[in-house]
Amino acid sequence: MPSKPASYSAKVQAPSLIPASPFQKMKQTLRNHTLTTVCEEASCPNIGECWSSGTGTIMLLGDECTRGCRFCNVKTNRKPEAPDPFEPMKVALAVKAWGVDYIVLTSVDRDDLEDHGSAHFAQTVEILKSESDNKLLVECLVGDMRGDLKLVEKLADCGLDVFAHNVETVERLQRHIRDPRANYKQSLAVLKHAKLHNPKVYTKTSIMLGLGESEEEVIQAMVDLRASGVDIITFGQYLRPTEKHLSVVEYITPEIYERLRLKAEELGFLYCASGAMVRSSYKAGEFFIKGIIEKGRAKEGTASEVVQAEAGGREIKTKHTTISEDKTVLPQVSRWG
């Protein structure tokens, strides 16, 4: 396994230990309402930066997942505890205390529940919207619900602004990296149906790099995602959470992240965040996404039509972010060319 460049760790903002800091205030609010975040459960390296700026991703339906993806640090259990029926209101109270105007919700997979937790998810969004007079923007990073498109429709109609679902990796590596119940075509179908059912919803996905994929495979995945109507994409480096998880095959260079950003622009994605420390719900994209959504609320048409209309017939210049300053060149054979 290649050595992790030192700059990967150097760029990460450490969590603040000061009691009155935004980080500690957010942490205390979560504890007061017994809420879980994917930031903690998945050992996200950006927790210090995001929490310090008032951004967090709340994880619904408990902290135990019924699946066992080989990259993920969330605990697994075939039969987790029943969902907390008061959780939707607890989430609303916590979000109100934070005073944010954009929130990301996600959840563990709950294959043990008949509706995979979709009703619980939808109820949380509906309460958040009601408590904020529909001013709060809500992004939901959801599972595949085993490809049940009726459940996809329920979520697409619940009032969320961004419907996110991660394909995680390229098609060839799916069986090696994800739980056997997940697959590439199923994920594409979920994203495509959400957009077809509710064209006003923005769709989003994320791909981890450094697991042995090639540049050609990543570009093909981008083409497939655009064909499925996906608006927003993020790329980030896979970092091994423990020795029990998949090894890193390669650390991707800043030049490659920039190439992917440019390719995303060429293919017509509305937004792309691309960099080693980018994660699917990383705060870097939210300010631009927030602007897109607010424009869309004030205009008629689908999500993509609204953005294109902003160009007034000119070539649209979409917003993209490359987040990496690591110039390390690793002495190894790369599949990226």
mmCIF file of C-alpha atoms in Angstrom:
data_model
loop_
_atom_site.group_PDB
_atom_site.id
_atom_site.type_symbol
_atom_site.label_atom_id
_atom_site.label_comp_id
_atom_site.label_asym_id
_atom_site.label_seq_id
_atom_site.Cartn_x
_atom_site.Cartn_y
_atom_site.Cartn_z
ATOM 1 C CA MET A 1 0.000 0.000 0.000
ATOM 2 C CA PRO A 2 1.439 3.438 -0.893
ATOM 3 C CA SER A 3 2.382 5.858 1.877
ATOM 4 C CA LYS A 4 -0.056 8.695 2.526
ATOM 5 C CA PRO A 5 1.470 12.064 1.573
ATOM 6 C CA ALA A 6 2.220 14.120 4.688
ATOM 7 C CA SER A 7 0.304 17.087 3.316
ATOM 8 C CA TYR A 8 -2.958 15.125 3.501
ATOM 9 C CA SER A 9 -2.823 15.314 7.276
ATOM 10 C CA ALA A 10 -1.354 18.790 7.395
ATOM 11 C CA LYS A 11 -4.320 20.309 5.549
ATOM 12 C CA VAL A 12 -6.967 18.930 7.896
ATOM 13 C CA GLN A 13 -8.323 21.356 10.497
ATOM 14 C CA ALA A 14 -8.281 19.818 13.964
ATOM 15 C CA PRO A 15 -11.487 19.958 16.059
ATOM 16 C CA SER A 16 -11.486 22.842 18.546
ATOM 17 C CA LEU A 17 -11.305 22.005 22.259
ATOM 18 C CA ILE A 18 -12.483 25.474 23.343
ATOM 19 C CA PRO A 19 -15.893 25.062 25.084
ATOM 20 C CA ALA A 20 -17.425 28.165 23.444
ATOM 21 C CA SER A 21 -16.197 27.317 19.942
ATOM 22 C CA PRO A 22 -18.693 26.597 17.123
ATOM 23 C CA PHE A 23 -17.343 23.030 16.990
ATOM 24 C CA GLN A 24 -18.065 22.329 20.659
ATOM 25 C CA LYS A 25 -21.463 24.087 20.499
ATOM 26 C CA MET A 26 -22.519 21.890 17.589
ATOM 27 C CA LYS A 27 -21.228 18.791 19.372
ATOM 28 C CA GLN A 28 -23.163 19.684 22.534
ATOM 29 C CA THR A 29 -26.385 20.314 20.594
ATOM 30 C CA LEU A 30 -26.098 16.884 18.998
ATOM 31 C CA ARG A 31 -25.534 15.249 22.383
ATOM 32 C CA ASN A 32 -28.453 17.143 23.947
ATOM 33 C CA HIS A 33 -30.813 15.749 21.323
ATOM 34 C CA THR A 34 -29.133 12.305 21.149
ATOM 35 C CA LEU A 35 -28.468 12.671 17.434
ATOM 36 C CA THR A 36 -25.881 10.913 15.278
ATOM 37 C CA THR A 37 -23.748 12.393 12.500
ATOM 38 C CA VAL A 38 -22.036 10.623 9.653
ATOM 39 C CA CYS A 39 -19.138 12.981 10.345
ATOM 40 C CA GLU A 40 -18.359 11.033 13.531
ATOM 41 C CA GLU A 41 -19.567 7.560 12.580
ATOM 42 C CA ALA A 42 -17.654 7.469 9.297
ATOM 43 C CA SER A 43 -14.571 9.163 10.789
ATOM 44 C CA CYS A 44 -14.669 11.993 8.264
ATOM 45 C CA PRO A 45 -11.372 13.918 8.144
ATOM 46 C CA ASN A 46 -13.208 17.225 7.557
ATOM 47 C CA ILE A 47 -15.148 17.227 10.827
ATOM 48 C CA GLY A 48 -13.049 20.005 12.374
ATOM 49 C CA GLU A 49 -13.466 22.322 9.403
ATOM 50 C CA CYS A 50 -17.139 21.646 8.744
ATOM 51 C CA TRP A 51 -18.377 21.754 12.339
ATOM 52 C CA SER A 52 -16.368 24.898 13.015
ATOM 53 C CA SER A 53 -18.224 26.605 10.158
ATOM 54 C CA GLY A 54 -21.644 25.356 11.293
ATOM 55 C CA THR A 55 -22.021 22.553 8.750
ATOM 56 C CA GLY A 56 -22.829 18.993 9.733
ATOM 57 C CA THR A 57 -24.468 15.954 8.217
ATOM 58 C CA ILE A 58 -27.064 14.386 10.495
ATOM 59 C CA MET A 59 -27.452 10.618 10.217
ATOM 60 C CA LEU A 60 -30.989 9.313 10.671
ATOM 61 C CA LEU A 61 -32.304 5.855 11.611
ATOM 62 C CA GLY A 62 -29.611 4.998 14.122
ATOM 63 C CA ASP A 63 -25.879 4.356 13.936
ATOM 64 C CA GLU A 64 -25.915 0.723 12.763
ATOM 65 C CA CYS A 65 -26.151 -0.203 9.091
ATOM 66 C CA THR A 66 -27.595 -3.437 7.719
ATOM 67 C CA ARG A 67 -24.945 -3.468 5.002
ATOM 68 C CA GLY A 68 -21.213 -4.006 5.102
ATOM 69 C CA CYS A 69 -19.455 -1.972 2.422
ATOM 70 C CA ARG A 70 -15.720 -2.588 2.594
ATOM 71 C CA PHE A 71 -14.759 1.089 2.652
ATOM 72 C CA CYS A 72 -17.167 2.288 5.336
ATOM 73 C CA ASN A 73 -16.473 2.739 9.053
ATOM 74 C CA VAL A 74 -20.125 2.791 10.191
ATOM 75 C CA LYS A 75 -21.082 -0.117 12.482
ATOM 76 C CA THR A 76 -23.072 -2.984 10.952
ATOM 77 C CA ASN A 77 -25.947 -5.035 12.343
ATOM 78 C CA ARG A 78 -28.466 -7.270 10.593
ATOM 79 C CA LYS A 79 -31.203 -6.154 12.990
ATOM 80 C CA PRO A 80 -30.544 -2.669 14.376
ATOM 81 C CA GLU A 81 -32.760 -1.016 16.979
ATOM 82 C CA ALA A 82 -36.095 0.398 15.841
ATOM 83 C CA PRO A 83 -35.950 4.026 14.627
ATOM 84 C CA ASP A 84 -36.573 6.707 17.243
ATOM 85 C CA PRO A 85 -40.060 8.091 16.451
ATOM 86 C CA PHE A 86 -39.085 11.430 18.011
ATOM 87 C CA GLU A 87 -35.938 11.805 15.908
ATOM 88 C CA PRO A 88 -37.524 14.020 13.196
ATOM 89 C CA MET A 89 -38.490 16.635 15.793
ATOM 90 C CA LYS A 90 -35.120 16.328 17.557
ATOM 91 C CA VAL A 91 -33.426 17.066 14.245
ATOM 92 C CA ALA A 92 -35.621 20.133 13.712
ATOM 93 C CA LEU A 93 -34.763 21.458 17.185
ATOM 94 C CA ALA A 94 -31.038 20.932 16.649
ATOM 95 C CA VAL A 95 -31.055 22.594 13.235
ATOM 96 C CA LYS A 96 -32.995 25.545 14.635
ATOM 97 C CA ALA A 97 -30.418 25.914 17.428
ATOM 98 C CA TRP A 98 -27.595 25.971 14.876
ATOM 99 C CA GLY A 99 -29.267 28.740 12.879
ATOM 100 C CA VAL A 100 -28.158 27.316 9.515
ATOM 101 C CA ASP A 101 -30.016 27.726 6.232
ATOM 102 C CA TYR A 102 -28.693 24.555 4.536
ATOM 103 C CA ILE A 103 -28.652 21.117 6.125
ATOM 104 C CA VAL A 104 -27.567 17.684 4.911
ATOM 105 C CA LEU A 105 -29.388 14.572 6.086
ATOM 106 C CA THR A 106 -28.223 11.028 5.489
ATOM 107 C CA SER A 107 -28.878 7.635 7.047
ATOM 108 C CA VAL A 108 -27.599 4.138 7.470
ATOM 109 C CA ASP A 109 -29.111 1.513 5.178
ATOM 110 C CA ARG A 110 -32.116 -0.147 6.817
ATOM 111 C CA ASP A 111 -32.869 -3.252 4.760
ATOM 112 C CA ASP A 112 -34.642 -4.635 7.841
ATOM 113 C CA LEU A 113 -37.457 -2.094 7.425
ATOM 114 C CA GLU A 114 -40.163 -2.669 4.825
ATOM 115 C CA ASP A 115 -39.861 0.861 3.454
ATOM 116 C CA HIS A 116 -36.089 1.099 4.154
ATOM 117 C CA GLY A 117 -36.799 4.074 6.431
ATOM 118 C CA SER A 118 -38.100 6.290 3.633
ATOM 119 C CA ALA A 119 -41.176 7.436 5.588
ATOM 120 C CA HIS A 120 -38.977 8.431 8.547
ATOM 121 C CA PHE A 121 -36.702 10.347 6.174
ATOM 122 C CA ALA A 122 -39.642 12.102 4.500
ATOM 123 C CA GLN A 123 -41.192 13.048 7.838
ATOM 124 C CA THR A 124 -37.929 14.625 8.976
ATOM 125 C CA VAL A 125 -37.754 16.766 5.832
ATOM 126 C CA GLU A 126 -41.399 17.806 6.136
ATOM 127 C CA ILE A 127 -40.918 18.928 9.759
ATOM 128 C CA LEU A 128 -37.727 20.801 8.913
ATOM 129 C CA LYS A 129 -39.494 22.625 6.103
ATOM 130 C CA SER A 130 -42.516 23.428 8.269
ATOM 131 C CA GLU A 131 -40.451 24.698 11.211
ATOM 132 C CA SER A 132 -38.434 26.992 8.908
ATOM 133 C CA ASP A 133 -41.398 28.284 6.859
ATOM 134 C CA ASN A 134 -39.805 26.493 3.905
ATOM 135 C CA LYS A 135 -36.710 28.718 4.104
ATOM 136 C CA LEU A 136 -34.322 25.920 5.040
ATOM 137 C CA LEU A 137 -32.668 24.114 2.133
ATOM 138 C CA VAL A 138 -32.409 20.364 2.652
ATOM 139 C CA GLU A 139 -30.051 17.933 0.943
ATOM 140 C CA CYS A 140 -30.746 14.235 1.499
ATOM 141 C CA LEU A 141 -28.068 11.622 0.895
ATOM 142 C CA VAL A 142 -30.109 8.431 0.682
ATOM 143 C CA GLY A 143 -29.528 4.726 0.114
ATOM 144 C CA ASP A 144 -30.722 2.764 -2.902
ATOM 145 C CA MET A 145 -33.747 1.198 -1.146
ATOM 146 C CA ARG A 146 -32.961 -1.968 -3.122
ATOM 147 C CA GLY A 147 -34.091 -0.149 -6.253
ATOM 148 C CA ASP A 148 -37.716 0.299 -5.139
ATOM 149 C CA LEU A 149 -38.725 3.233 -7.337
ATOM 150 C CA LYS A 150 -41.959 3.881 -5.426
ATOM 151 C CA LEU A 151 -39.847 4.669 -2.376
ATOM 152 C CA VAL A 152 -37.634 6.887 -4.523
ATOM 153 C CA GLU A 153 -40.758 8.800 -5.539
ATOM 154 C CA LYS A 154 -41.800 9.221 -1.902
ATOM 155 C CA LEU A 155 -38.473 10.838 -1.096
ATOM 156 C CA ALA A 156 -38.363 12.953 -4.254
ATOM 157 C CA ASP A 157 -41.783 14.370 -3.315
ATOM 158 C CA CYS A 158 -41.101 15.034 0.393
ATOM 159 C CA GLY A 159 -39.860 18.593 -0.099
ATOM 160 C CA LEU A 160 -36.097 18.021 -0.259
ATOM 161 C CA ASP A 161 -34.061 20.302 -2.502
ATOM 162 C CA VAL A 162 -31.162 17.982 -3.365
ATOM 163 C CA PHE A 163 -31.613 14.229 -3.853
ATOM 164 C CA ALA A 164 -28.189 12.651 -3.369
ATOM 165 C CA HIS A 165 -27.195 9.029 -3.759
ATOM 166 C CA ASN A 166 -23.605 7.845 -4.132
ATOM 167 C CA VAL A 167 -22.461 5.402 -6.798
ATOM 168 C CA GLU A 168 -19.205 5.324 -4.767
ATOM 169 C CA THR A 169 -16.919 3.875 -7.464
ATOM 170 C CA VAL A 170 -16.685 2.832 -11.106
ATOM 171 C CA GLU A 171 -18.733 -0.062 -12.469
ATOM 172 C CA ARG A 172 -15.905 -2.630 -12.517
ATOM 173 C CA LEU A 173 -15.120 -2.204 -8.813
ATOM 174 C CA GLN A 174 -18.667 -2.218 -7.454
ATOM 175 C CA ARG A 175 -18.744 -5.846 -6.248
ATOM 176 C CA HIS A 176 -15.295 -5.514 -4.716
ATOM 177 C CA ILE A 177 -16.069 -2.341 -2.762
ATOM 178 C CA ARG A 178 -19.811 -2.153 -2.011
ATOM 179 C CA ASP A 179 -22.180 -4.504 -0.221
ATOM 180 C CA PRO A 180 -23.542 -7.171 -2.637
ATOM 181 C CA ARG A 181 -27.037 -5.659 -2.332
ATOM 182 C CA ALA A 182 -25.793 -2.479 -3.985
ATOM 183 C CA ASN A 183 -24.808 -2.210 -7.621
ATOM 184 C CA TYR A 184 -23.982 0.334 -10.312
ATOM 185 C CA LYS A 185 -27.088 0.002 -12.473
ATOM 186 C CA GLN A 186 -29.388 0.092 -9.468
ATOM 187 C CA SER A 187 -27.785 3.321 -8.252
ATOM 188 C CA LEU A 188 -28.058 4.907 -11.691
ATOM 189 C CA ALA A 189 -31.730 3.891 -11.842
ATOM 190 C CA VAL A 190 -32.416 5.503 -8.448
ATOM 191 C CA LEU A 191 -30.818 8.796 -9.475
ATOM 192 C CA LYS A 192 -32.502 8.799 -12.882
ATOM 193 C CA HIS A 193 -35.959 8.069 -11.489
ATOM 194 C CA ALA A 194 -35.708 10.788 -8.837
ATOM 195 C CA LYS A 195 -35.054 13.336 -11.583
ATOM 196 C CA LEU A 196 -37.723 11.968 -13.920
ATOM 197 C CA HIS A 197 -40.339 11.882 -11.174
ATOM 198 C CA ASN A 198 -39.577 15.379 -9.881
ATOM 199 C CA PRO A 199 -37.583 17.438 -12.411
ATOM 200 C CA LYS A 200 -37.352 20.360 -9.975
ATOM 201 C CA VAL A 201 -35.130 18.321 -7.652
ATOM 202 C CA TYR A 202 -31.355 18.562 -8.055
ATOM 203 C CA THR A 203 -29.574 15.203 -8.128
ATOM 204 C CA LYS A 204 -26.095 14.585 -6.772
ATOM 205 C CA THR A 205 -23.564 11.767 -6.452
ATOM 206 C CA SER A 206 -20.010 11.092 -5.312
ATOM 207 C CA ILE A 207 -17.124 8.892 -6.420
ATOM 208 C CA MET A 208 -14.143 7.833 -4.288
ATOM 209 C CA LEU A 209 -10.774 7.651 -6.011
ATOM 210 C CA GLY A 210 -7.643 5.683 -5.268
ATOM 211 C CA LEU A 211 -9.203 2.210 -5.214
ATOM 212 C CA GLY A 212 -7.723 0.955 -8.462
ATOM 213 C CA GLU A 213 -9.983 2.676 -10.979
ATOM 214 C CA SER A 214 -8.666 4.111 -14.260
ATOM 215 C CA GLU A 215 -9.311 7.560 -15.674
ATOM 216 C CA GLU A 216 -11.252 6.052 -18.576
ATOM 217 C CA GLU A 217 -13.527 4.215 -16.141
ATOM 218 C CA VAL A 218 -14.209 7.375 -14.145
ATOM 219 C CA ILE A 219 -15.035 9.331 -17.297
ATOM 220 C CA GLN A 220 -17.399 6.564 -18.408
ATOM 221 C CA ALA A 221 -19.112 6.772 -15.021
ATOM 222 C CA MET A 222 -19.468 10.535 -15.490
ATOM 223 C CA VAL A 223 -21.038 9.989 -18.900
ATOM 224 C CA ASP A 224 -23.453 7.435 -17.439
ATOM 225 C CA LEU A 225 -24.381 9.795 -14.601
ATOM 226 C CA ARG A 226 -25.079 12.700 -16.940
ATOM 227 C CA ALA A 227 -27.217 10.377 -19.071
ATOM 228 C CA SER A 228 -29.163 9.662 -15.871
ATOM 229 C CA GLY A 229 -29.759 13.362 -15.309
ATOM 230 C CA VAL A 230 -27.328 13.872 -12.424
ATOM 231 C CA ASP A 231 -26.584 17.567 -11.825
ATOM 232 C CA ILE A 232 -23.836 17.570 -9.179
ATOM 233 C CA ILE A 233 -20.797 15.348 -8.685
ATOM 234 C CA THR A 234 -17.934 15.213 -6.180
ATOM 235 C CA PHE A 235 -14.595 13.416 -6.261
ATOM 236 C CA GLY A 236 -12.398 12.672 -3.252
ATOM 237 C CA GLN A 237 -9.568 10.423 -2.130
ATOM 238 C CA TYR A 238 -10.465 7.174 -0.388
ATOM 239 C CA LEU A 239 -8.702 7.026 2.979
ATOM 240 C CA ARG A 240 -8.602 3.706 4.812
ATOM 241 C CA PRO A 241 -10.405 4.162 8.169
ATOM 242 C CA THR A 242 -8.901 1.049 9.850
ATOM 243 C CA GLU A 243 -6.709 -1.922 8.970
ATOM 244 C CA LYS A 244 -9.862 -4.020 8.563
ATOM 245 C CA HIS A 245 -10.971 -1.958 5.583
ATOM 246 C CA LEU A 246 -9.862 -1.879 1.955
ATOM 247 C CA SER A 247 -6.330 -0.702 1.326
ATOM 248 C CA VAL A 248 -5.612 2.439 -0.654
ATOM 249 C CA VAL A 249 -4.264 1.505 -4.077
ATOM 250 C CA GLU A 250 -3.135 4.982 -5.106
ATOM 251 C CA TYR A 251 -3.104 8.591 -3.907
ATOM 252 C CA ILE A 252 -4.526 10.743 -6.676
ATOM 253 C CA THR A 253 -2.590 13.873 -7.688
ATOM 254 C CA PRO A 254 -3.976 17.429 -7.877
ATOM 255 C CA GLU A 255 -3.506 17.405 -11.655
ATOM 256 C CA ILE A 256 -5.932 14.503 -11.982
ATOM 257 C CA TYR A 257 -8.542 16.201 -9.798
ATOM 258 C CA GLU A 258 -8.264 19.243 -12.053
ATOM 259 C CA ARG A 259 -8.691 17.097 -15.180
ATOM 260 C CA LEU A 260 -11.846 15.591 -13.716
ATOM 261 C CA ARG A 261 -13.172 19.037 -12.831
ATOM 262 C CA LEU A 262 -12.700 20.195 -16.399
ATOM 263 C CA LYS A 263 -14.297 17.029 -17.750
ATOM 264 C CA ALA A 264 -17.301 17.536 -15.488
ATOM 265 C CA GLU A 265 -17.684 21.040 -16.881
ATOM 266 C CA GLU A 266 -17.411 19.710 -20.426
ATOM 267 C CA LEU A 267 -20.083 17.069 -19.774
ATOM 268 C CA GLY A 268 -22.493 19.640 -18.380
ATOM 269 C CA PHE A 269 -22.568 18.991 -14.632
ATOM 270 C CA LEU A 270 -23.927 22.059 -12.850
ATOM 271 C CA TYR A 271 -21.385 21.727 -10.046
ATOM 272 C CA CYS A 272 -18.283 19.649 -9.334
ATOM 273 C CA ALA A 273 -16.165 19.595 -6.179
ATOM 274 C CA SER A 274 -12.928 17.732 -6.879
ATOM 275 C CA GLY A 275 -10.055 17.246 -4.450
ATOM 276 C CA ALA A 276 -8.354 14.821 -2.105
ATOM 277 C CA MET A 277 -10.289 15.796 1.022
ATOM 278 C CA VAL A 278 -13.670 16.360 -0.648
ATOM 279 C CA ARG A 279 -16.480 14.156 0.643
ATOM 280 C CA SER A 280 -20.025 13.768 -0.676
ATOM 281 C CA SER A 281 -21.528 16.246 1.794
ATOM 282 C CA TYR A 282 -18.481 18.501 2.090
ATOM 283 C CA LYS A 283 -19.420 22.136 2.717
ATOM 284 C CA ALA A 284 -17.473 23.485 -0.262
ATOM 285 C CA GLY A 285 -20.374 23.103 -2.650
ATOM 286 C CA GLU A 286 -23.199 24.299 -0.518
ATOM 287 C CA PHE A 287 -22.896 28.019 -1.124
ATOM 288 C CA PHE A 288 -23.096 27.614 -4.890
ATOM 289 C CA ILE A 289 -25.775 24.926 -4.696
ATOM 290 C CA LYS A 290 -27.777 27.193 -2.373
ATOM 291 C CA GLY A 291 -27.635 29.953 -4.984
ATOM 292 C CA ILE A 292 -28.828 27.607 -7.738
ATOM 293 C CA ILE A 293 -31.765 26.368 -5.657
ATOM 294 C CA GLU A 294 -32.882 29.841 -4.635
ATOM 295 C CA LYS A 295 -32.910 30.970 -8.265
ATOM 296 C CA GLY A 296 -34.858 27.846 -9.157
ATOM 297 C CA ARG A 297 -37.502 28.543 -6.517
ATOM 298 C CA ALA A 298 -38.231 31.909 -8.090
ATOM 299 C CA LYS A 299 -38.578 30.616 -11.646
ATOM 300 C CA GLU A 300 -40.659 28.124 -13.573
ATOM 301 C CA GLY A 301 -39.105 25.072 -15.209
ATOM 302 C CA THR A 302 -36.977 22.098 -14.276
ATOM 303 C CA ALA A 303 -33.832 22.380 -12.172
ATOM 304 C CA SER A 304 -31.542 22.198 -15.206
ATOM 305 C CA GLU A 305 -33.708 24.540 -17.305
ATOM 306 C CA VAL A 306 -33.545 27.219 -14.634
ATOM 307 C CA VAL A 307 -29.746 27.195 -14.612
ATOM 308 C CA GLN A 308 -29.520 27.189 -18.380
ATOM 309 C CA ALA A 309 -31.959 30.118 -18.517
ATOM 310 C CA GLU A 310 -29.565 32.127 -16.371
ATOM 311 C CA ALA A 311 -27.121 32.033 -19.272
ATOM 312 C CA GLY A 312 -29.549 33.931 -21.500
ATOM 313 C CA GLY A 313 -28.585 31.962 -24.573
ATOM 314 C CA ARG A 314 -24.847 32.271 -23.868
ATOM 315 C CA GLU A 315 -22.577 29.357 -23.088
ATOM 316 C CA ILE A 316 -23.158 28.631 -19.416
ATOM 317 C CA LYS A 317 -20.147 28.776 -17.109
ATOM 318 C CA THR A 318 -20.830 26.319 -14.313
ATOM 319 C CA LYS A 319 -19.195 26.623 -10.908
ATOM 320 C CA HIS A 320 -16.623 24.023 -9.949
ATOM 321 C CA THR A 321 -14.131 23.602 -7.146
ATOM 322 C CA THR A 322 -10.814 21.808 -7.057
ATOM 323 C CA ILE A 323 -9.606 21.405 -3.468
ATOM 324 C CA SER A 324 -6.047 20.157 -3.260
ATOM 325 C CA GLU A 325 -2.583 21.618 -2.855
ATOM 326 C CA ASP A 326 -0.677 18.364 -2.529
ATOM 327 C CA LYS A 327 2.065 18.249 -5.176
ATOM 328 C CA THR A 328 3.456 14.865 -4.131
ATOM 329 C CA VAL A 329 4.524 12.642 -7.028
ATOM 330 C CA LEU A 330 4.393 9.007 -5.965
ATOM 331 C CA PRO A 331 6.881 6.502 -7.433
ATOM 332 C CA GLN A 332 4.385 3.847 -8.480
ATOM 333 C CA VAL A 333 2.541 2.521 -11.511
ATOM 334 C CA SER A 334 -0.687 4.478 -11.979
ATOM 335 C CA ARG A 335 -3.826 3.483 -13.868
ATOM 336 C CA TRP A 336 -4.438 7.168 -14.557
ATOM 337 C CA GLY A 337 -1.787 7.726 -17.213
#
